[in-house]
Short mmCIF file of N, CA and C in Angstrom, two decimals:
data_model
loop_
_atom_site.label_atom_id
_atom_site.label_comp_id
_atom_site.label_asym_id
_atom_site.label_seq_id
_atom_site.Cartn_x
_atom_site.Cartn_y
_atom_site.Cartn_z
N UNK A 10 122.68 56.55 57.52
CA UNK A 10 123.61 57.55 57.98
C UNK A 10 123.43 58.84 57.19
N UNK A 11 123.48 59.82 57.56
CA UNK A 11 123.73 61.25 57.25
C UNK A 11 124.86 61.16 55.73
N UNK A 12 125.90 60.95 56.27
CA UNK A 12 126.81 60.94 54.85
C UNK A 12 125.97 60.36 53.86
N UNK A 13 125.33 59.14 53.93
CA UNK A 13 124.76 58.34 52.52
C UNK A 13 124.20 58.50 52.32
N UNK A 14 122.91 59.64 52.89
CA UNK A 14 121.37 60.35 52.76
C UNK A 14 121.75 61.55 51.78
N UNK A 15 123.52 62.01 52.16
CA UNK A 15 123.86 63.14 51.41
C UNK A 15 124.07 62.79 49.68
N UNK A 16 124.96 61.73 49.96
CA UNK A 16 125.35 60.98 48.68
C UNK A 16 124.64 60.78 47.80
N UNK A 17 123.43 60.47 48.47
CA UNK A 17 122.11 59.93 47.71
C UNK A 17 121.83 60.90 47.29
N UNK A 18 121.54 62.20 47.53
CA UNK A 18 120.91 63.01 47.24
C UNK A 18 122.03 63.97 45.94
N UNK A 19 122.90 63.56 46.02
CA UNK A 19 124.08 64.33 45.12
C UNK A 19 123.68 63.59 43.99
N UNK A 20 123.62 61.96 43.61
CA UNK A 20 123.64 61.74 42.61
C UNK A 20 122.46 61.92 42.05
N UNK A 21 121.40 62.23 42.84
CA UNK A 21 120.02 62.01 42.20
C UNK A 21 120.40 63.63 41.05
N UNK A 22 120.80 64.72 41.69
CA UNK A 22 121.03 65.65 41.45
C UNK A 22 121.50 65.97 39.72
N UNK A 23 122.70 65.47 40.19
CA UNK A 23 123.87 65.09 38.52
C UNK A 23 122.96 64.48 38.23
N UNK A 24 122.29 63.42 38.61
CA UNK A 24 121.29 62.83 37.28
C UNK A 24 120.50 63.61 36.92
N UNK A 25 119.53 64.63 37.55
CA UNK A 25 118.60 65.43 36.82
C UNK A 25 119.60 66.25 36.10
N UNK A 26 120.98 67.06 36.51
CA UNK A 26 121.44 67.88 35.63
C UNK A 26 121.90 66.91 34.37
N UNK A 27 122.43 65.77 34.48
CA UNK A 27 122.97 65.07 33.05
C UNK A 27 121.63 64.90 32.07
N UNK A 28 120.51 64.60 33.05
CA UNK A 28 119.67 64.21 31.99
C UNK A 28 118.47 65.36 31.38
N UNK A 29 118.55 66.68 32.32
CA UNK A 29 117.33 67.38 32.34
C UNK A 29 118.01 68.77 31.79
N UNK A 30 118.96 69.37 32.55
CA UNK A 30 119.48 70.24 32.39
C UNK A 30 120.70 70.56 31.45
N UNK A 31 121.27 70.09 31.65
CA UNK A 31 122.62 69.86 30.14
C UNK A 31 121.60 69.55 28.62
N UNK A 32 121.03 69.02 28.27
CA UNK A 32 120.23 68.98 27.09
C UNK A 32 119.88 70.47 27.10
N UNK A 33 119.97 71.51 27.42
CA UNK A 33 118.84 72.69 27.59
C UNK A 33 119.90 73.66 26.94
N UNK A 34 121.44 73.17 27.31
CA UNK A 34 122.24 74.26 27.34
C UNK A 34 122.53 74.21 25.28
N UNK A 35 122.17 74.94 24.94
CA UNK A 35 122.30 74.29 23.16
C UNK A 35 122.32 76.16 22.46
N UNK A 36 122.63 77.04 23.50
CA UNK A 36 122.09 78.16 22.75
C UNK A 36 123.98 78.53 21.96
N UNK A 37 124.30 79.37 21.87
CA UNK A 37 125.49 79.95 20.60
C UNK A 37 126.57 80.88 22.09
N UNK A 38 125.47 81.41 22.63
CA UNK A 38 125.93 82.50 23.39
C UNK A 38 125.91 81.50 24.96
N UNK A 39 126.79 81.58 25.02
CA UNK A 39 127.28 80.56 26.71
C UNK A 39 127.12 81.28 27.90
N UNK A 40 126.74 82.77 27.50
CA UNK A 40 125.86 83.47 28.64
C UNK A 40 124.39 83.02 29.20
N UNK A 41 123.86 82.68 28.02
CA UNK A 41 122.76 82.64 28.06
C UNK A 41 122.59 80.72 28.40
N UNK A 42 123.62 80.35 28.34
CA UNK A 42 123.84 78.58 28.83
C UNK A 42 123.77 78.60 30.39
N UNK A 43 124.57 80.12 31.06
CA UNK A 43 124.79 80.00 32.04
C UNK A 43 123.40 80.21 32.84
N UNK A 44 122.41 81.10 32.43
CA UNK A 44 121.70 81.35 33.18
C UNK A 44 120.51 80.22 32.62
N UNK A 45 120.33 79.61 31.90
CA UNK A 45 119.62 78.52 32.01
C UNK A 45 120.26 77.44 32.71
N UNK A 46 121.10 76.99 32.91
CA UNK A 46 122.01 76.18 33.67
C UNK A 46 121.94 76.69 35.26
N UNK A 47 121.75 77.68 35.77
CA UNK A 47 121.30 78.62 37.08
C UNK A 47 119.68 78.18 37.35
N UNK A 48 119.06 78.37 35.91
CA UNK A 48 117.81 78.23 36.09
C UNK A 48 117.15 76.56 36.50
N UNK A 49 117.84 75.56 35.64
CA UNK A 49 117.73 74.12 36.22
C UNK A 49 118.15 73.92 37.30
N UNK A 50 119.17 74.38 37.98
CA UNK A 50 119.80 74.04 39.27
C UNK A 50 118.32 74.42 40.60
N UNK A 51 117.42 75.80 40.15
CA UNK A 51 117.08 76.12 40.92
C UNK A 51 115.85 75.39 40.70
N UNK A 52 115.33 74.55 39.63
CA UNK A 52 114.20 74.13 39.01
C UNK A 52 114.13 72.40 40.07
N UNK A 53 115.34 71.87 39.80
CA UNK A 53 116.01 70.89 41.00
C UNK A 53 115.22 70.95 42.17
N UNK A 54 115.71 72.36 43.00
CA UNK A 54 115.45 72.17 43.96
C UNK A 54 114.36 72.52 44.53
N UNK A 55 113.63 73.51 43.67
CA UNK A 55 112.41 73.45 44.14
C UNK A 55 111.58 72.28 44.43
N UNK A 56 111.88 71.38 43.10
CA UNK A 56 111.01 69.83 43.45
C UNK A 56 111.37 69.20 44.18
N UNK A 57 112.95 68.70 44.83
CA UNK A 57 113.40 68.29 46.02
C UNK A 57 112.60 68.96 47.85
N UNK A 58 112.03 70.69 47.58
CA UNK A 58 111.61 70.73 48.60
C UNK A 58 112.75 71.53 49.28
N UNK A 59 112.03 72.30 50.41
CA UNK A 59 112.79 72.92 51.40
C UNK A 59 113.84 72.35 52.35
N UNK A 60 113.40 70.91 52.60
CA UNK A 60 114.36 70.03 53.63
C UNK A 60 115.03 69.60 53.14
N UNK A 61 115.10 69.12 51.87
CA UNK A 61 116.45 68.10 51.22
C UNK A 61 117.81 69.62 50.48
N UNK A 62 116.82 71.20 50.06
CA UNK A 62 117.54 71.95 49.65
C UNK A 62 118.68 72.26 50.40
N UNK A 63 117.93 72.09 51.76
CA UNK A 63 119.18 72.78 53.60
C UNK A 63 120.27 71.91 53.16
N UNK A 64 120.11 70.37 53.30
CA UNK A 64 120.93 69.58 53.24
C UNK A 64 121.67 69.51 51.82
N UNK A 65 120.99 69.95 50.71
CA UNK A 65 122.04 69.72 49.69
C UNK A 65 122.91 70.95 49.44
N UNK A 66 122.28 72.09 49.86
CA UNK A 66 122.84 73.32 49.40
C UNK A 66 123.84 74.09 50.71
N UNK A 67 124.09 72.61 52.20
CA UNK A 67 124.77 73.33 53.18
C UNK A 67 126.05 72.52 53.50
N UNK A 68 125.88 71.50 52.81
CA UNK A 68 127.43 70.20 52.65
C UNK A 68 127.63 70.16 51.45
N UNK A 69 129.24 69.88 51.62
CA UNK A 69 129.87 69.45 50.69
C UNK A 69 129.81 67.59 50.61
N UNK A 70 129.55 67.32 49.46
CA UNK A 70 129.21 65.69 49.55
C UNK A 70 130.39 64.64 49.97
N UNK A 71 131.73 64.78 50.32
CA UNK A 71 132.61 64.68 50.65
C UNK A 71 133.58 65.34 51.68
N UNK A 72 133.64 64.57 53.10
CA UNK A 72 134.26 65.69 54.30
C UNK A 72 135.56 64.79 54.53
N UNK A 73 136.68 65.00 53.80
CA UNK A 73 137.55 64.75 53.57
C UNK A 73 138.66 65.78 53.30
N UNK A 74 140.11 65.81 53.80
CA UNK A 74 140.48 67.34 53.48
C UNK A 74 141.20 67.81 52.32
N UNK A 75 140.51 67.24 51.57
CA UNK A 75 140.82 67.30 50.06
C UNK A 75 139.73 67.98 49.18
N UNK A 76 138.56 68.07 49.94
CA UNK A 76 136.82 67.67 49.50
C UNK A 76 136.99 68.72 48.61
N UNK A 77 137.46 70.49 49.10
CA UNK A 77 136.69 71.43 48.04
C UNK A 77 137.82 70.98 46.40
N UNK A 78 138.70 70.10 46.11
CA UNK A 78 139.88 70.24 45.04
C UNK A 78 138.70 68.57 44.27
N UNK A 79 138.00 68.18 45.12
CA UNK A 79 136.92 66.93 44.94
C UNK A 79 135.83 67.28 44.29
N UNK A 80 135.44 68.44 44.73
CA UNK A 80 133.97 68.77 44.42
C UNK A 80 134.53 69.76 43.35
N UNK A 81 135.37 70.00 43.06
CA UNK A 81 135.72 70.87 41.68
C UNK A 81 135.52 70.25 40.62
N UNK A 82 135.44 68.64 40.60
CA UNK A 82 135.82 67.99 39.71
C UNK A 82 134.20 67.26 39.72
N UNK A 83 133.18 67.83 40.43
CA UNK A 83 132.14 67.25 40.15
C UNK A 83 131.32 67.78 39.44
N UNK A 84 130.31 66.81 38.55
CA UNK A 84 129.37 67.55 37.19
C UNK A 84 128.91 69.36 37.73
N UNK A 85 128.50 69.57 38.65
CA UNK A 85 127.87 70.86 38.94
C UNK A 85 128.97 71.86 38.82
N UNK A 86 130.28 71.67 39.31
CA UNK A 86 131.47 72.27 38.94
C UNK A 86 131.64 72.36 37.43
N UNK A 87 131.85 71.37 37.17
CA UNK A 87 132.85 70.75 35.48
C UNK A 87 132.00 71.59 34.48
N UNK A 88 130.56 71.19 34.85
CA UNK A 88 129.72 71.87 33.46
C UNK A 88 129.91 73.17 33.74
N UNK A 89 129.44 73.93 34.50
CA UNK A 89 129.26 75.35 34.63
C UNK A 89 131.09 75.73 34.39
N UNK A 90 131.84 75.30 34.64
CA UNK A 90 133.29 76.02 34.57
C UNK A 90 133.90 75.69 32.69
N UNK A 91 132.71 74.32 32.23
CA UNK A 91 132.95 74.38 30.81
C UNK A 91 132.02 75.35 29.91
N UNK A 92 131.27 75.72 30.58
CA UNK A 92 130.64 76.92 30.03
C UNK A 92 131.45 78.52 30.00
N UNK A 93 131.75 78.64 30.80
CA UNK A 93 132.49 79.70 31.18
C UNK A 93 133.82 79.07 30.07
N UNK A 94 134.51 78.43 30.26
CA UNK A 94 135.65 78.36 29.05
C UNK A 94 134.99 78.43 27.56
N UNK A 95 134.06 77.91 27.71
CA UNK A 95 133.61 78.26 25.70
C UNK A 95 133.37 79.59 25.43
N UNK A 96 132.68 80.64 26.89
CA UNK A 96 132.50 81.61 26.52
C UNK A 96 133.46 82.78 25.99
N UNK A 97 134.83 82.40 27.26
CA UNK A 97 135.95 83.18 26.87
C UNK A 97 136.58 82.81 25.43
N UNK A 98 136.46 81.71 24.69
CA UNK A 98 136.94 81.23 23.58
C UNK A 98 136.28 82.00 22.73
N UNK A 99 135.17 82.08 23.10
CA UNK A 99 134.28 82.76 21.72
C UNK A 99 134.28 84.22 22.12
N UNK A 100 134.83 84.42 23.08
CA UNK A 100 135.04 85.81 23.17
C UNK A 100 133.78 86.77 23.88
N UNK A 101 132.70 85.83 24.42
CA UNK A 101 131.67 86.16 25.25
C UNK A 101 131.86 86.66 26.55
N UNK A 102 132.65 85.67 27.14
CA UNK A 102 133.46 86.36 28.60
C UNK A 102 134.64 86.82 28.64
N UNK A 103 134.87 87.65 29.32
CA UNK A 103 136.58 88.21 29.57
C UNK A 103 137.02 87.58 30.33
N UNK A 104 138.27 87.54 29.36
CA UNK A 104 139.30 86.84 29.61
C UNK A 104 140.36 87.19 30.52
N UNK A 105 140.03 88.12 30.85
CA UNK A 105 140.83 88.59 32.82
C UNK A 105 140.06 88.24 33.56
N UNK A 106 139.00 86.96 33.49
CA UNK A 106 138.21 86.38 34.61
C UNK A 106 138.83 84.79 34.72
N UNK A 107 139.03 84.71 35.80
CA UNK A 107 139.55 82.79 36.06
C UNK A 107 138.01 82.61 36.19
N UNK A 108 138.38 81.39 35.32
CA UNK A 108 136.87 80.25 35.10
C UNK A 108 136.46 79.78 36.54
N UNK A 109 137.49 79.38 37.31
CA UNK A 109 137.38 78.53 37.93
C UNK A 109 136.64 79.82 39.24
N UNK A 110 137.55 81.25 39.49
CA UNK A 110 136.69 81.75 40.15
C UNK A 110 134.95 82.27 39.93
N UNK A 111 134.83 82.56 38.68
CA UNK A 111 133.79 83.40 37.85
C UNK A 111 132.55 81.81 38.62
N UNK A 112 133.20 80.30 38.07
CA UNK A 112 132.28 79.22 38.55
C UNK A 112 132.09 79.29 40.37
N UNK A 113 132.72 79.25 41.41
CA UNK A 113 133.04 79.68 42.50
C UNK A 113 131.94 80.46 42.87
N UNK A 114 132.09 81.86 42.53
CA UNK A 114 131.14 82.50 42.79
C UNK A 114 129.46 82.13 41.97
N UNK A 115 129.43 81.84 40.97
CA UNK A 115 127.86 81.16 40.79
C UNK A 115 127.05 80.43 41.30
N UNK A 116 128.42 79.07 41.67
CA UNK A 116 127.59 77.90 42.70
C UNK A 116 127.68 78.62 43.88
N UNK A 117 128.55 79.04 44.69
CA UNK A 117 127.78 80.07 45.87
C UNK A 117 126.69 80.96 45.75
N UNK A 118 126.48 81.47 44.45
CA UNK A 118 125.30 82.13 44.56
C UNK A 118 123.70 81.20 44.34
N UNK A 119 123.98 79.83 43.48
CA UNK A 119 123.23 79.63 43.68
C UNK A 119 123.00 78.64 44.65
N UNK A 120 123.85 77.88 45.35
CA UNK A 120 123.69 77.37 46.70
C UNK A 120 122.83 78.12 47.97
N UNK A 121 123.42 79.93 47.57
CA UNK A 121 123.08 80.76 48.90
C UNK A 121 121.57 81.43 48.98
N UNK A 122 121.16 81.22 47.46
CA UNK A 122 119.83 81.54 46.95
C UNK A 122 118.91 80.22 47.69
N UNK A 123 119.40 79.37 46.74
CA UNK A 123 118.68 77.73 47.23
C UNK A 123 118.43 77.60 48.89
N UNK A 124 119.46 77.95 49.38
CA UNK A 124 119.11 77.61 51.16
C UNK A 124 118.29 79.15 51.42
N UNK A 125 119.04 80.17 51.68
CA UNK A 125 117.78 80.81 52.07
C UNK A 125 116.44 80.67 51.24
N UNK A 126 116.07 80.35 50.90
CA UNK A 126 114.65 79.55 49.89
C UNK A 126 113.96 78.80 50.94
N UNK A 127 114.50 78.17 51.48
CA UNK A 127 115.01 76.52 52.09
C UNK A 127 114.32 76.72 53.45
N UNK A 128 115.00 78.07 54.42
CA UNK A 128 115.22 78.57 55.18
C UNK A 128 113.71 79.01 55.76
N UNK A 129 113.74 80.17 54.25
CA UNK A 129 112.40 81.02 54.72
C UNK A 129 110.62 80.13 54.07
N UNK A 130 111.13 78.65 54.32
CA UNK A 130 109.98 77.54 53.79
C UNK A 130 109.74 77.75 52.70
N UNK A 131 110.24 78.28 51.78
CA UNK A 131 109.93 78.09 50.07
C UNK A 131 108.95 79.52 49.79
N UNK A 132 108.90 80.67 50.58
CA UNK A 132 108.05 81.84 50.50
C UNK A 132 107.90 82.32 49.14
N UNK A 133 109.33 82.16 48.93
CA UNK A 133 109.55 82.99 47.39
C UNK A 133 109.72 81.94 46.01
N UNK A 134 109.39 82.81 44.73
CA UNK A 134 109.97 82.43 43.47
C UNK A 134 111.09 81.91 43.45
N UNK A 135 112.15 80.93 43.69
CA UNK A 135 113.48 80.94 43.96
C UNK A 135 113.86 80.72 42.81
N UNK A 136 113.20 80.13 41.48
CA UNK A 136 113.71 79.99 39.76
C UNK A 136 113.46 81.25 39.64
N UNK A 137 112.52 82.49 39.90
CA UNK A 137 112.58 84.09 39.33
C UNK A 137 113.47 84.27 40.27
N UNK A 138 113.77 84.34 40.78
CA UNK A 138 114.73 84.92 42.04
C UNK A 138 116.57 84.53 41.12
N UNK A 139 116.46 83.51 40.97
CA UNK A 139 117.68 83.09 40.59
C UNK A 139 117.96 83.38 39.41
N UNK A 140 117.24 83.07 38.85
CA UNK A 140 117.43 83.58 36.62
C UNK A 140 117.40 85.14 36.91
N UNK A 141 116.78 85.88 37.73
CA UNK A 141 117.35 87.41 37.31
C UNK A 141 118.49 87.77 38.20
N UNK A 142 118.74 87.09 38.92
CA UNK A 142 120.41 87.08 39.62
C UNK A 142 121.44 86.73 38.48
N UNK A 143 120.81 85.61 38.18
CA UNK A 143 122.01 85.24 36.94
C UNK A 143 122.21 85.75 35.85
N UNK A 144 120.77 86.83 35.35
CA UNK A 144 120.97 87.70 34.12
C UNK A 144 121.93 88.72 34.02
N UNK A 145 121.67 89.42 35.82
CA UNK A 145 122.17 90.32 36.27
C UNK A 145 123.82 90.50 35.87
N UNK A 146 124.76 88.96 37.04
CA UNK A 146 125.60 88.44 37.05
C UNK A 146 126.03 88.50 35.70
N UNK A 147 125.41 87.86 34.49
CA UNK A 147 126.35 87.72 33.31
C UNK A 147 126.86 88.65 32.86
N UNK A 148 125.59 89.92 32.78
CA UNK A 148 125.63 90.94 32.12
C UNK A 148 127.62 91.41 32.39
N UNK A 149 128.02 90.93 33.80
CA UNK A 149 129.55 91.72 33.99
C UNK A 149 130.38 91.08 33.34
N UNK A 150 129.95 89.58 33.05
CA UNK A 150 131.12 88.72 32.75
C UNK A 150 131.67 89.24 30.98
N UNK A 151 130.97 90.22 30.53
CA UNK A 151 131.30 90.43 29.19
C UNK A 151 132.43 91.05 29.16
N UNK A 152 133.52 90.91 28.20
CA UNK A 152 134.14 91.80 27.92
C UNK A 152 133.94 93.75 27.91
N UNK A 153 134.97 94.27 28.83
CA UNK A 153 134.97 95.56 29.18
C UNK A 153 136.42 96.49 28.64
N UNK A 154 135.99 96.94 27.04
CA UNK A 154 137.25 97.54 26.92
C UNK A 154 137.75 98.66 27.97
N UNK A 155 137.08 98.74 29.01
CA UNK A 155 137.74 99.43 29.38
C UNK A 155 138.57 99.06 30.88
N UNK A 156 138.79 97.95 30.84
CA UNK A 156 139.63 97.03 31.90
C UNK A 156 138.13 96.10 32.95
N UNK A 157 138.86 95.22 33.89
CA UNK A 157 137.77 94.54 34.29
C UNK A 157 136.97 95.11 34.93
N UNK A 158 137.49 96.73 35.74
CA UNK A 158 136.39 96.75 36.49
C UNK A 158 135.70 98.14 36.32
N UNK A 159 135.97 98.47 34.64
CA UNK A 159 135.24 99.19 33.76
C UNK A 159 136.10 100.70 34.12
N UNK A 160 136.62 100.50 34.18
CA UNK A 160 138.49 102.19 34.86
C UNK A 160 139.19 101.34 33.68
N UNK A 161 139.72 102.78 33.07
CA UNK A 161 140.50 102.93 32.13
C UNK A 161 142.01 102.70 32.63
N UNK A 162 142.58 101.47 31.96
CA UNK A 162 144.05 100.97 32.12
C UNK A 162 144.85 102.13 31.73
N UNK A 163 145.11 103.20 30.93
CA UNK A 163 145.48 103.85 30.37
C UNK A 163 146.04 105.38 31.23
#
């Protein structure tokens, strides 16, 4: 069945991130966790291939109407949104960003990277493609004395 081809393919996933990618994340600066953590995700799927990327990067592994409060709570969520909390702790990310959105928008970006990849048969770099998206991306998440969207509160 379709659902258990999906399933299958989710855990193989968390297993390469528990075992391949989480070891990687070890740097001080949790910016720089994030975009290596961007960079395994996309490292994944290149070796999975264009056909299994459609399918992993266009369902949610659970179609239940609970699924997106489900998939929050799954490793690809949890790690990347515990990255983002160490960063604001240490004062790397600003802290007028919700974790939970700042994570939101990453795995959409790199879901939306991964399928068009997917899409256009693997044409492009999709690990260069994605690590300078994600360099890009961090660069905002830093603290901005001058409010979040760099306009003076004042």
């Amino acid at each position: 069945e379709k659902y258990d081809l999906i399933m299958e393919l989710f855990f193989f996933f968390y297993q390469y991130l528990e075992e391949t990618v989480i070891p990687t994340l070890t740097s001080k600066d949790e910016l720089i966790n994030i975009v290596r953590f961007c960079r395994g995700f996309a490292e994944y799927v290149t070796l999975c291939g264009t056909t299994r990327s459609k399918l992993i990067n266009s369902m949610y592994p659970n179609c239940e109407k609970n699924s997106r409060e489900i998939e929050c709570e799954r490793p690809l969520f949890a790690e990347m949104k515990a990255i983002i909390i160490r960063g604001q702790k240490k004062g790397q990310i600003d802290l007028c960003l919700n974790p939970d959105e700042v994570t939101d928008m990453l795995i959409v970006m790199l879901r939306g990277y991964c399928f068009d990849w997917a899409r256009r048969g693997g044409s492009y770099d999709l690990v260069e493609k994605t690590v300078t998206f994600a360099e890009f991306f961090v660069k905002n998440l830093k603290p901005n004395p001058l409010g979040l969207y760099g306009l003076s509160t004042h």
